[in-house]
Coordinates of C-alpha atoms in Angstrom, one line a residue:
Chain A
X89 CA -13.6 9.6 17.1
X90 CA -11.4 7.7 15.0
X91 CA -8.1 9.3 13.4
X92 CA -7.2 7.9 10.2
X93 CA -3.7 8.9 10.0
X94 CA -1.3 7.6 7.6
X95 CA 0.1 5.3 10.2
X96 CA -1.7 2.0 10.5
X97 CA -2.5 2.6 14.2
X98 CA -5.8 4.2 15.0
X99 CA -6.4 6.1 18.2
X100 CA -9.3 7.7 19.4
X101 CA -10.2 11.1 20.6
X102 CA -13.4 13.0 21.1
X103 CA -14.3 15.9 18.6
X104 CA -17.2 17.9 19.2
X105 CA -19.5 18.6 16.3
X106 CA -18.8 21.8 14.2
X107 CA -21.0 24.8 15.4
X108 CA -21.7 25.9 12.1
X109 CA -22.7 22.5 10.3
X110 CA -22.8 19.9 12.8
X111 CA -20.2 17.7 11.1
X112 CA -17.7 15.9 12.9
X113 CA -15.1 15.2 10.3
X114 CA -12.1 16.9 11.0
X115 CA -8.7 17.5 9.1
X116 CA -5.5 18.8 9.9
X117 CA -5.5 20.8 13.1
X118 CA -9.3 20.1 14.0
X119 CA -10.8 21.9 11.2
X120 CA -14.2 21.2 10.0
X121 CA -13.7 19.5 6.6
X122 CA -17.3 20.0 5.6
X123 CA -17.1 23.6 6.0
X124 CA -13.9 23.8 4.3
X125 CA -15.1 22.0 1.2
X126 CA -18.3 24.2 1.1
X127 CA -15.9 27.3 0.8
X128 CA -15.7 26.4 -3.1
X129 CA -19.3 26.9 -3.4
X130 CA -18.6 30.4 -2.2
X131 CA -15.9 31.6 -4.4
X132 CA -16.3 34.8 -6.0
X133 CA -14.7 37.7 -7.5
X134 CA -11.0 37.7 -8.2
X135 CA -8.9 35.0 -7.0
X136 CA -5.7 34.9 -9.3
X137 CA -2.3 34.0 -7.9
X138 CA -1.0 37.6 -8.8
X139 CA -3.7 39.5 -6.7
X140 CA -3.3 36.9 -4.1
X141 CA 0.2 37.3 -3.9
X142 CA 0.0 41.1 -4.2
X143 CA -2.3 41.5 -1.3
X144 CA -0.1 39.0 0.6
X145 CA 3.1 41.2 0.2
X146 CA 1.1 43.9 2.0
X147 CA 1.3 41.9 5.3
X148 CA 4.5 42.8 7.1
X149 CA 4.8 39.7 9.0
X150 CA 7.6 38.2 6.9
X151 CA 9.0 34.4 7.9
X152 CA 12.5 34.0 9.1
X153 CA 14.4 31.7 6.6
X154 CA 14.8 28.7 8.6
X155 CA 17.4 26.4 7.7
X156 CA 20.0 24.2 9.6
X157 CA 22.8 23.0 7.8
X158 CA 21.8 21.1 4.7
X159 CA 18.1 21.0 5.8
X160 CA 15.1 23.3 5.2
X161 CA 12.8 23.0 8.3
X162 CA 9.3 22.4 7.3
X163 CA 7.2 22.0 10.6
X164 CA 7.8 21.0 14.3
X165 CA 6.6 17.5 15.0
X166 CA 7.6 17.0 18.6
X167 CA 9.0 18.6 21.7
X168 CA 10.3 16.9 24.7
X169 CA 13.3 16.9 27.4
X170 CA 15.9 16.3 24.9
X171 CA 14.9 19.1 22.4
X172 CA 12.7 19.6 19.4
X173 CA 12.2 17.5 16.5
X174 CA 11.2 18.6 13.2
X175 CA 10.1 17.4 9.6
X176 CA 12.8 18.7 7.2
X177 CA 14.0 18.5 4.1
X178 CA 17.2 17.6 3.0
X179 CA 18.1 20.4 0.5
X180 CA 20.0 18.6 -2.4
X181 CA 18.4 15.0 -2.5
X182 CA 14.9 16.4 -1.1
X183 CA 14.7 13.4 1.1
X184 CA 12.5 14.0 4.0
X185 CA 13.7 13.3 7.1
X186 CA 13.5 14.0 11.1
X187 CA 15.9 16.3 12.6
X188 CA 16.5 16.3 16.2
X189 CA 17.8 19.8 17.6
X190 CA 19.3 19.8 20.9
X191 CA 18.3 22.9 22.7
X192 CA 19.3 22.1 26.6
X193 CA 22.8 21.0 25.5
X194 CA 25.2 21.8 28.1
X195 CA 28.2 22.0 26.1
X196 CA 30.9 24.0 28.0
X197 CA 33.8 23.5 25.7
X198 CA 34.9 22.2 22.7
X199 CA 36.3 19.3 24.1
X200 CA 32.6 18.2 25.4
X201 CA 31.0 18.9 22.1
X202 CA 33.8 16.9 20.2
X203 CA 33.0 13.8 22.7
X204 CA 29.0 14.5 21.7
X205 CA 29.7 14.1 18.1
X206 CA 31.9 10.9 18.4
X207 CA 29.3 9.3 20.5
X208 CA 26.6 10.5 17.8
X209 CA 28.7 9.4 15.1
X210 CA 29.3 6.0 17.0
X211 CA 25.4 5.6 17.2
X212 CA 25.2 6.8 13.7
X213 CA 27.2 3.5 12.6
X214 CA 24.8 1.1 14.0
X215 CA 23.5 -0.5 10.9
X216 CA 20.5 -2.8 11.8
X217 CA 17.0 -3.3 10.1
X218 CA 15.5 -2.0 13.3
X219 CA 17.6 0.8 14.5
X220 CA 16.7 3.9 13.2
X221 CA 19.4 5.3 10.9
X222 CA 21.0 8.6 11.6
X223 CA 22.0 10.2 8.6
X224 CA 24.4 13.3 9.5
X225 CA 25.4 14.5 13.0
X226 CA 26.1 18.6 12.5
X227 CA 25.7 21.6 14.0
X228 CA 23.8 24.9 13.6
X229 CA 25.4 28.3 13.3
X230 CA 24.9 29.0 16.9
X231 CA 27.1 25.9 18.1
X232 CA 24.1 23.6 19.0
X233 CA 24.1 20.2 17.6
X234 CA 21.8 18.6 15.9
X235 CA 21.3 15.4 13.8
X236 CA 19.1 14.1 11.0
X237 CA 17.6 10.6 11.0
X238 CA 15.0 8.4 8.8
X239 CA 11.5 10.1 9.1
X240 CA 9.2 7.5 10.6
X241 CA 5.9 7.9 9.2
X242 CA 4.2 5.7 11.5
X243 CA 4.6 7.5 14.8
X244 CA 5.9 6.2 18.1
X245 CA 5.0 2.8 19.9
X246 CA 3.7 5.0 22.5
X247 CA 0.8 6.3 20.3
X248 CA 0.6 2.9 18.7
X249 CA 0.4 0.9 21.9
X250 CA -3.4 1.0 22.9
X251 CA -4.2 -0.4 19.4
X252 CA -1.9 -3.3 20.1
X253 CA -3.1 -4.2 23.1
X254 CA -5.7 -6.6 21.4
X255 CA -2.8 -7.9 19.2
X256 CA -0.6 -9.9 21.3
X257 CA 1.1 -11.6 18.6
X258 CA 1.8 -8.2 17.0
X259 CA 3.3 -7.1 20.3
X260 CA 5.7 -10.1 20.4
X261 CA 6.9 -9.8 17.1
X262 CA 7.4 -6.0 17.5
X263 CA 9.3 -6.7 20.7
X264 CA 11.4 -9.7 19.4
X265 CA 12.7 -7.3 16.5
X266 CA 13.7 -4.7 19.3
X267 CA 15.3 -7.3 21.5
X268 CA 17.6 -8.2 18.4
X269 CA 18.4 -4.4 17.8
X270 CA 19.1 -4.0 21.5
X271 CA 21.3 -7.0 21.6
X272 CA 23.2 -5.9 18.4
X273 CA 23.7 -2.4 19.7
X274 CA 25.3 -3.9 23.1
X275 CA 27.6 -6.0 20.9
X276 CA 28.9 -2.9 19.5
X277 CA 29.6 -1.5 22.8
X278 CA 26.8 1.1 22.8
X279 CA 23.9 1.2 25.3
X280 CA 20.6 3.1 24.8
X281 CA 19.8 4.2 28.3
X282 CA 16.3 5.6 27.7
X283 CA 14.5 2.5 26.2
X284 CA 10.9 3.8 26.2
X285 CA 7.6 3.6 23.9
X286 CA 8.2 7.2 22.8
X287 CA 11.9 6.1 21.6
X288 CA 10.6 3.3 19.3
X289 CA 9.4 4.7 15.9
X290 CA 7.1 2.9 13.4
X291 CA 7.6 3.2 9.8
X292 CA 4.4 3.1 7.4
X293 CA 4.6 -0.5 7.4
X294 CA 4.4 -0.8 11.3
X295 CA 8.2 -1.9 11.2
X296 CA 9.9 -0.8 14.4
X297 CA 13.0 1.3 14.9
X298 CA 14.9 2.0 18.1
X299 CA 16.1 5.7 17.9
X300 CA 18.6 7.6 19.8
X301 CA 20.9 5.1 20.8
X302 CA 23.4 6.3 23.5
X303 CA 22.7 10.1 23.1
X304 CA 20.3 10.2 26.5
X305 CA 23.3 11.1 28.8
X306 CA 24.3 14.1 26.2
X307 CA 20.8 15.2 25.8
X308 CA 20.4 15.9 29.5
X309 CA 23.9 16.6 30.8
X310 CA 25.6 14.4 33.7
X311 CA 22.8 14.9 36.2
X312 CA 21.6 11.7 37.8
X313 CA 18.6 9.4 36.6
X314 CA 16.0 11.0 39.0
X315 CA 16.6 13.9 36.8
X316 CA 16.5 11.8 33.8
X317 CA 13.3 10.3 34.6
X318 CA 11.6 13.7 35.5
X319 CA 13.2 15.1 32.3
X320 CA 11.8 12.2 30.2
X321 CA 8.6 12.4 32.2
X322 CA 7.9 8.4 32.0
X323 CA 8.9 6.8 34.9
X324 CA 8.5 3.0 35.1
X325 CA 10.7 2.2 32.1
X326 CA 13.9 2.9 33.8
X327 CA 15.2 0.4 36.3
X328 CA 14.4 1.9 39.5
X329 CA 17.5 0.2 41.1
X330 CA 19.6 2.5 39.2
X331 CA 17.4 5.8 39.7
X332 CA 20.2 7.1 41.8
X333 CA 23.0 6.6 39.7
X334 CA 24.5 8.7 37.1
X335 CA 24.0 8.0 33.3
X336 CA 27.3 7.0 32.7
X337 CA 27.3 4.3 35.0
X338 CA 24.4 2.4 33.6
X339 CA 25.1 -1.0 32.1
X340 CA 23.1 -3.2 29.4
X341 CA 20.9 -4.5 32.4
X342 CA 19.0 -1.3 32.4
X343 CA 18.1 -1.7 28.8
X344 CA 17.2 -5.3 29.6
X345 CA 15.1 -3.9 32.2
X346 CA 13.3 -1.4 29.8
X347 CA 12.4 -4.1 27.4
X348 CA 10.7 -6.1 30.0
X349 CA 8.8 -2.8 31.1
X350 CA 7.6 -2.1 27.5
X351 CA 6.5 -5.4 26.9
X352 CA 4.3 -5.6 30.0
X353 CA 2.9 -2.1 29.0
X354 CA 2.2 -3.4 25.5
X355 CA 0.3 -6.7 26.9
X356 CA -1.2 -5.1 30.2
X357 CA -2.0 -1.7 29.0
X358 CA 0.2 0.1 31.8
X359 CA 3.6 0.0 32.9
X360 CA 4.5 -2.5 35.7
X361 CA 4.7 0.3 38.1
X362 CA 3.0 3.4 38.3
X363 CA 2.7 6.6 40.4
X364 CA 2.3 10.3 40.4
X365 CA 6.0 10.9 40.2
X366 CA 9.1 9.5 40.1
X367 CA 9.7 9.0 43.8
X368 CA 6.3 7.4 44.1
X369 CA 7.3 4.9 41.5
X370 CA 10.4 4.3 42.9
X371 CA 9.0 3.5 46.3
X372 CA 6.6 0.9 45.1
X373 CA 9.4 -1.2 43.2
X374 CA 11.1 -1.0 46.8
X375 CA 7.9 -1.8 48.5
X376 CA 5.9 -4.0 46.4
X377 CA 6.5 -7.3 44.6
X378 CA 6.9 -7.0 40.5
X379 CA 3.3 -7.3 39.2
X380 CA 2.5 -10.3 37.4
X381 CA 1.7 -9.9 33.8
X382 CA -0.9 -12.5 33.8
X383 CA -2.8 -11.0 36.5
X384 CA -3.7 -8.2 34.2
X385 CA -3.9 -10.2 31.1
X386 CA -4.8 -13.8 32.1
X387 CA -5.0 -15.1 28.7
X388 CA -1.4 -14.7 28.1
X389 CA 1.1 -17.2 27.6
X390 CA 2.9 -17.7 30.9
X391 CA 6.5 -17.9 29.3
X392 CA 5.5 -14.1 28.6
X393 CA 5.2 -13.5 32.2
X394 CA 8.4 -15.3 33.1
X395 CA 10.4 -13.1 30.2
X396 CA 9.0 -10.0 32.0
X397 CA 9.6 -10.9 35.4
X398 CA 13.3 -11.8 34.6
X399 CA 13.7 -8.7 32.6
X400 CA 13.2 -6.7 35.6
X401 CA 15.7 -8.7 37.8
X402 CA 18.2 -8.6 35.1
X403 CA 20.5 -6.2 37.4
X404 CA 20.1 -8.3 40.4
X405 CA 20.8 -11.5 38.2
X406 CA 23.5 -9.6 36.1
X407 CA 22.2 -10.9 33.3
X408 CA 23.0 -8.4 30.7
X409 CA 22.5 -9.9 27.2
X410 CA 18.8 -9.6 26.2
X411 CA 18.8 -12.8 24.2
X412 CA 19.8 -14.5 27.4
X413 CA 16.6 -13.6 28.8
X414 CA 14.5 -13.0 25.6
X415 CA 15.7 -16.2 23.7
X416 CA 12.3 -17.3 22.9
X417 CA 10.9 -14.6 21.4
X418 CA 14.3 -13.3 19.8
X419 CA 14.7 -16.5 17.9
X420 CA 11.3 -18.4 17.3
X421 CA 7.9 -17.4 16.3
X422 CA 5.3 -17.2 19.3
X423 CA 1.8 -18.0 19.9
X424 CA 1.0 -15.5 22.7
X425 CA -2.3 -16.7 23.5
X426 CA -2.9 -20.3 25.2
X427 CA -4.7 -22.6 23.1
X428 CA -7.6 -22.8 25.1
X429 CA -8.0 -19.0 24.6
X430 CA -6.5 -19.4 20.9
X431 CA -10.0 -17.7 19.4
X432 CA -9.0 -16.2 16.1
X433 CA -5.5 -15.3 17.0
X434 CA -3.2 -15.9 14.0
X435 CA -0.4 -18.6 14.0
X436 CA 3.2 -17.3 13.7
X437 CA 5.3 -19.0 11.1
X438 CA 9.1 -19.5 11.8
X439 CA 11.8 -18.9 9.5
X440 CA 10.9 -21.2 6.2
X441 CA 7.6 -21.4 7.3
X442 CA 7.2 -23.9 10.0
X443 CA 4.4 -23.5 12.0
X444 CA 5.6 -23.0 15.7
X445 CA 2.7 -23.8 18.1
X446 CA 4.8 -24.3 21.0
X447 CA 8.2 -23.2 21.9
X448 CA 11.0 -25.7 21.6
X449 CA 14.2 -25.3 23.3
X450 CA 15.8 -26.6 20.4
X451 CA 14.7 -23.7 18.4
X452 CA 16.4 -21.3 20.9
Chain B
X64 CA -21.2 32.7 -10.4
X65 CA -18.5 35.0 -11.7
X66 CA -15.3 33.6 -10.8
X67 CA -11.7 34.3 -12.9
X68 CA -10.0 31.2 -13.5
X69 CA -6.6 31.1 -14.8
X70 CA -6.7 31.1 -18.3
X71 CA -5.2 27.5 -19.0
X72 CA -7.9 25.7 -16.7
X73 CA -10.7 26.9 -19.2
X74 CA -8.8 24.6 -22.0
X75 CA -7.7 21.7 -19.9
X76 CA -8.1 20.3 -16.6
X77 CA -5.7 17.1 -15.8
X78 CA -8.3 14.9 -16.3
X79 CA -9.5 16.2 -19.6
X80 CA -5.9 16.0 -20.7
X81 CA -5.7 12.4 -19.8
X82 CA -8.9 11.4 -21.6
X83 CA -7.7 13.2 -24.6
X84 CA -4.2 11.6 -24.3
X85 CA -6.1 8.4 -24.5
X86 CA -7.8 9.0 -27.6
X87 CA -4.6 10.0 -29.5
X88 CA -0.9 9.5 -29.3
X89 CA -0.1 13.0 -29.2
X90 CA 1.1 14.7 -25.8
X91 CA 1.2 11.1 -24.5
X92 CA 3.8 12.1 -22.2
X93 CA 1.7 15.3 -20.8
X94 CA -1.2 12.6 -20.6
X95 CA 1.0 10.2 -18.5
X96 CA 2.3 13.2 -16.3
X97 CA -1.3 14.4 -15.8
X98 CA -2.4 11.0 -14.8
X99 CA 0.7 10.0 -12.3
X100 CA 0.0 13.7 -10.7
X101 CA -3.9 12.6 -10.3
X102 CA -2.7 9.3 -8.6
X103 CA -0.1 10.8 -6.3
X104 CA -2.8 13.3 -5.1
X105 CA -5.7 10.6 -4.8
X106 CA -4.0 7.2 -3.7
X107 CA -5.4 7.7 -0.2
X108 CA -9.2 7.1 -0.9
X109 CA -8.0 4.0 -2.8
X110 CA -6.3 2.8 0.2
X111 CA -9.0 3.3 2.5
X112 CA -11.5 1.8 0.2
X113 CA -9.3 -1.6 0.0
X114 CA -8.9 -1.5 3.8
X115 CA -12.6 -1.2 4.4
X116 CA -13.0 -4.1 2.0
X117 CA -11.2 -6.1 4.8
X118 CA -7.8 -6.3 3.7
X119 CA -5.1 -5.9 6.3
X120 CA -3.2 -2.8 6.6
X121 CA -0.1 -4.5 4.9
X122 CA -1.9 -6.2 2.1
X123 CA -4.0 -3.0 1.4
X124 CA -0.6 -1.3 0.8
X125 CA 0.4 -3.7 -1.5
X126 CA -2.7 -3.7 -3.4
X127 CA -3.0 -0.1 -3.8
X128 CA 0.4 0.1 -5.2
X129 CA -0.4 -3.0 -7.7
X130 CA -3.3 -1.0 -8.7
X131 CA -1.5 2.0 -9.5
X132 CA 1.2 0.3 -11.2
X133 CA -1.8 -1.2 -13.5
X134 CA -3.4 2.3 -13.9
X135 CA 0.2 3.9 -14.7
X136 CA 1.8 1.3 -17.0
X137 CA -1.0 -0.2 -18.7
X138 CA -3.4 1.3 -21.3
X139 CA -6.1 1.5 -18.3
X140 CA -8.2 4.0 -19.9
X141 CA -8.4 2.0 -23.2
X142 CA -10.3 -0.5 -21.1
X143 CA -12.2 1.7 -18.9
X144 CA -15.9 3.0 -19.2
X145 CA -14.8 6.7 -19.8
X146 CA -18.5 7.8 -20.5
X147 CA -18.6 7.9 -16.3
X148 CA -16.7 11.3 -16.7
X149 CA -15.2 11.7 -13.7
X150 CA -12.0 10.9 -12.4
X151 CA -13.3 9.9 -9.1
X152 CA -16.0 7.6 -10.3
X153 CA -13.9 6.0 -12.9
X154 CA -10.9 5.0 -10.1
X155 CA -13.5 3.6 -7.7
X156 CA -15.0 1.7 -10.5
X157 CA -11.6 0.5 -11.5
X158 CA -10.5 -0.6 -8.0
X159 CA -13.4 -2.5 -7.8
X160 CA -12.9 -4.4 -10.9
X161 CA -9.2 -4.7 -9.5
X162 CA -10.2 -6.4 -6.5
X163 CA -12.5 -8.7 -8.4
X164 CA -10.1 -9.7 -10.5
X165 CA -6.8 -9.9 -8.4
X166 CA -5.3 -13.3 -7.7
X167 CA -2.7 -14.3 -5.0
X168 CA -0.8 -15.7 -7.7
X169 CA -0.9 -12.3 -9.3
X170 CA 0.1 -10.5 -6.4
X171 CA 3.0 -13.0 -5.3
X172 CA 4.3 -12.3 -8.6
X173 CA 4.4 -8.7 -8.4
X174 CA 5.7 -8.5 -5.1
X175 CA 8.4 -11.0 -5.8
X176 CA 9.9 -9.6 -9.2
X177 CA 8.8 -5.8 -9.4
X178 CA 11.0 -2.9 -7.9
X179 CA 8.7 -0.8 -5.9
X180 CA 8.0 2.0 -7.9
X181 CA 6.2 4.0 -5.1
X182 CA 7.8 4.3 -1.8
X183 CA 5.0 4.1 0.5
X184 CA 7.0 6.4 3.0
X185 CA 8.1 8.7 0.7
X186 CA 4.5 9.4 -0.1
X187 CA 3.1 9.4 3.3
X188 CA 6.2 11.6 4.4
X189 CA 5.8 14.0 1.7
X190 CA 2.1 15.1 1.9
X191 CA 1.1 13.9 5.5
X192 CA -2.4 13.7 6.4
X193 CA -4.5 13.7 9.5
X194 CA -8.3 12.8 9.2
X195 CA -10.8 12.2 11.9
X196 CA -14.2 10.8 11.6
X197 CA -16.5 9.4 14.2
X198 CA -16.1 5.8 15.5
X199 CA -19.7 4.9 14.7
X200 CA -19.5 6.3 10.9
X201 CA -16.2 4.4 10.4
X202 CA -17.9 1.3 11.4
X203 CA -20.8 1.5 9.3
X204 CA -19.9 3.5 6.1
X205 CA -19.8 1.3 3.0
X206 CA -16.6 1.2 1.3
X207 CA -17.7 3.5 -1.4
X208 CA -19.0 6.0 0.8
X209 CA -15.6 5.9 2.7
X210 CA -13.9 6.2 -0.8
X211 CA -15.7 9.5 -1.4
X212 CA -15.3 10.7 2.1
X213 CA -11.7 10.3 1.9
X214 CA -11.8 11.7 -1.3
X215 CA -13.6 14.8 -0.3
X216 CA -11.1 15.0 2.5
X217 CA -8.2 15.0 0.2
X218 CA -9.5 17.8 -1.7
X219 CA -9.6 19.8 1.1
X220 CA -6.3 19.0 2.4
X221 CA -5.0 19.4 -1.1
X222 CA -6.2 22.8 -1.2
X223 CA -5.1 23.7 2.3
X224 CA -1.7 22.7 1.4
X225 CA -1.2 24.4 -1.8
X226 CA -2.4 27.7 -0.1
X227 CA 0.3 26.8 2.7
X228 CA 2.9 26.5 0.1
X229 CA 1.9 29.5 -1.7
X230 CA 2.2 31.6 1.3
X231 CA 5.7 30.1 2.6
X232 CA 6.9 30.6 -1.0
X233 CA 6.1 34.3 -0.4
X234 CA 7.6 34.4 3.0
X235 CA 4.2 34.6 4.7
X236 CA 4.1 31.0 6.5
X237 CA 3.7 32.7 9.9
X238 CA 0.8 34.4 8.7
X239 CA -0.9 31.2 7.1
X240 CA -0.2 29.4 10.4
X241 CA -1.9 31.9 12.4
X242 CA -5.1 32.7 10.1
X243 CA -5.6 29.3 8.6
X244 CA -7.7 28.3 11.6
X245 CA -10.2 31.1 10.9
X246 CA -10.7 30.3 7.2
X247 CA -14.5 29.2 7.8
X248 CA -15.0 30.9 11.0
X249 CA -17.9 33.6 11.4
X250 CA -16.8 37.3 11.8
X251 CA -18.3 37.1 15.3
X252 CA -16.0 34.2 16.0
X253 CA -13.0 36.0 15.2
X254 CA -10.9 38.0 17.5
X255 CA -9.1 40.4 15.3
X256 CA -7.5 42.6 17.9
X257 CA -5.8 39.4 19.4
X258 CA -4.5 38.0 15.8
X259 CA -3.4 41.7 14.9
X260 CA -1.5 41.5 18.4
X261 CA -0.2 38.4 17.7
X262 CA 0.8 39.1 14.3
X263 CA 2.1 42.6 15.1
X264 CA 0.1 44.1 12.2
X265 CA -3.3 46.5 12.3
X266 CA -6.9 45.0 12.8
X267 CA -7.8 46.1 9.6
X268 CA -4.9 44.4 7.9
X269 CA -5.7 40.9 9.5
X270 CA -9.3 41.3 8.0
X271 CA -8.0 42.0 4.5
X272 CA -5.4 39.2 4.8
X273 CA -8.2 36.9 6.0
X274 CA -10.2 37.7 3.2
X275 CA -7.4 37.5 0.8
X276 CA -6.7 33.9 2.2
X277 CA -10.4 32.7 2.0
X278 CA -10.7 33.9 -1.6
X279 CA -7.7 32.1 -2.6
X280 CA -8.5 28.9 -0.7
X281 CA -12.0 29.0 -2.0
X282 CA -10.4 29.1 -5.6
X283 CA -8.0 26.3 -4.9
X284 CA -10.7 24.1 -3.8
X285 CA -12.4 24.5 -7.0
X286 CA -9.1 24.1 -8.7
X287 CA -8.6 20.9 -7.2
X288 CA -12.1 19.8 -8.0
X289 CA -11.7 20.8 -11.7
X290 CA -8.8 18.8 -12.4
X291 CA -10.9 15.7 -11.7
X292 CA -13.8 16.6 -13.8
X293 CA -14.0 16.5 -17.8
X294 CA -16.2 19.7 -17.8
X295 CA -15.4 22.5 -15.5
X296 CA -19.2 22.8 -15.5
X297 CA -19.4 19.9 -13.1
X298 CA -17.2 21.4 -10.5
X299 CA -20.3 22.5 -8.2
X300 CA -22.0 19.3 -8.6
X301 CA -19.1 17.5 -7.6
X302 CA -18.4 19.5 -4.9
X303 CA -22.0 18.9 -3.5
X304 CA -21.5 15.3 -4.0
X305 CA -18.5 15.4 -1.9
X306 CA -20.2 17.4 0.9
X307 CA -22.7 15.0 1.0
X308 CA -20.2 12.3 1.4
X309 CA -18.5 14.2 4.3
X310 CA -21.9 14.5 5.9
X311 CA -22.3 11.0 5.7
X312 CA -19.5 10.6 8.0
X313 CA -21.0 12.4 11.0

């Protein structure tokens, strides 16, 4: 089955044939579109809105008015270790937003809450075309903080990754933008600390946005990163060497590591290290050499393999600037596939339209 | 079929309003609003068609927006063959002609100089859609068939959305979310007892509410289709056509 969501990415999932009509086309939460449409031929009797509302009112199942601050909550669209994500509408402007509500917040004092707000507001000051803008930081009536942000209609990179696997040039372009965003944030003194495909969102045109800068440590408390990895459920994107460090001790190198892991995942189809649990992943990184990208995707350019490898060694090399390790794809167009395997790959154009077929150090 | 429609629909559908407005200067504002409403609802079939014609997603977005600029800002209907009668048919023919005539030069000019009047993300965010079809069908369906299939799905989604909004407006969103999956279920497939326990109401009330939702949903489906035909007598035929389009996607 192919999903035709509004995002540009198509994913596949199975859907059985409808037991009534045998059709496979589904809408919404797996409802048979054909059966639903055929209902239009079955209409009979009274169906006016007045009668409908009158009968509706007989059911004693009232909704609770659900508003958070200036927002009407429309529907839950995600749930993770850090809380719940809703699609919401700003009351006065009617703008559609994503609203993230922290449920597991361990605010134990007004001072802690104030610090969270200051850091969230600092993240909200990040103004970069590939950083998801935060519109407002506030708190609900029960004192739990929430923040609203741009609603990314294209879903996350995690969902888009399978479709991008066969589009290495698109992967490179996308990661270059993310690297520039990370570099910008580091320049503003803000680390991400939990860079992973689920925190990279796409708009309707496939433009990437990094979300949740610097808020990870607040959203899971002061526990160590082993807990962090477990909480977020995606080991392999956080530097294993720092797995036993507190979140507050992370350095920019951790974000650089994550960039390499994400790139590897996009191009190879899996994270660099995989395992059943966090400890398994950590054990592999200690016991095994870093995997070579081209062992899994031989048609890719050798420099991409180097970029991934250097990203993972960023901590050892004390190389903390994304642009030091990622100069080639940060600054220039890139042909991800060697010439002998170019096939129908598009060429990149750089800047004013110059065709770049081979990286030149002068362009870095 | 004996179905009571709300009085205004016997006189006017959105499409008939658009067609009348094209003949005269009177009610031009209403005509434009009706056409804009139809376009806001049915842009997805156009987008799907353009993609299926081989354009990249990014180019398809631009072309779709350019197409609707043309529809909404030019005297589109005066140039169109309105004898086709249905908005769906006319829109398909128009986008076919549009793609045939569009040139790279024209597209660059529009992209460079015209303020985007339709926020793509705003459209998508306002009325999200999720449609799943078989990969085989997606690969083999002709663009025109995909257009009709997407149109049919839009009718269904729009009716469901309106039903949801009506329930939400009356503070019964939870009722809708619990029972909407059973709109087309056979009686034997529905566990009224478990639904009643979930909602905290009696079994008999669950049956009554489900019947009420089904009745209203059926009306909304017909209302959606009615707005796209000139003559309400064409509704059944249009629904059957759209059902066939969905069947082709299996």
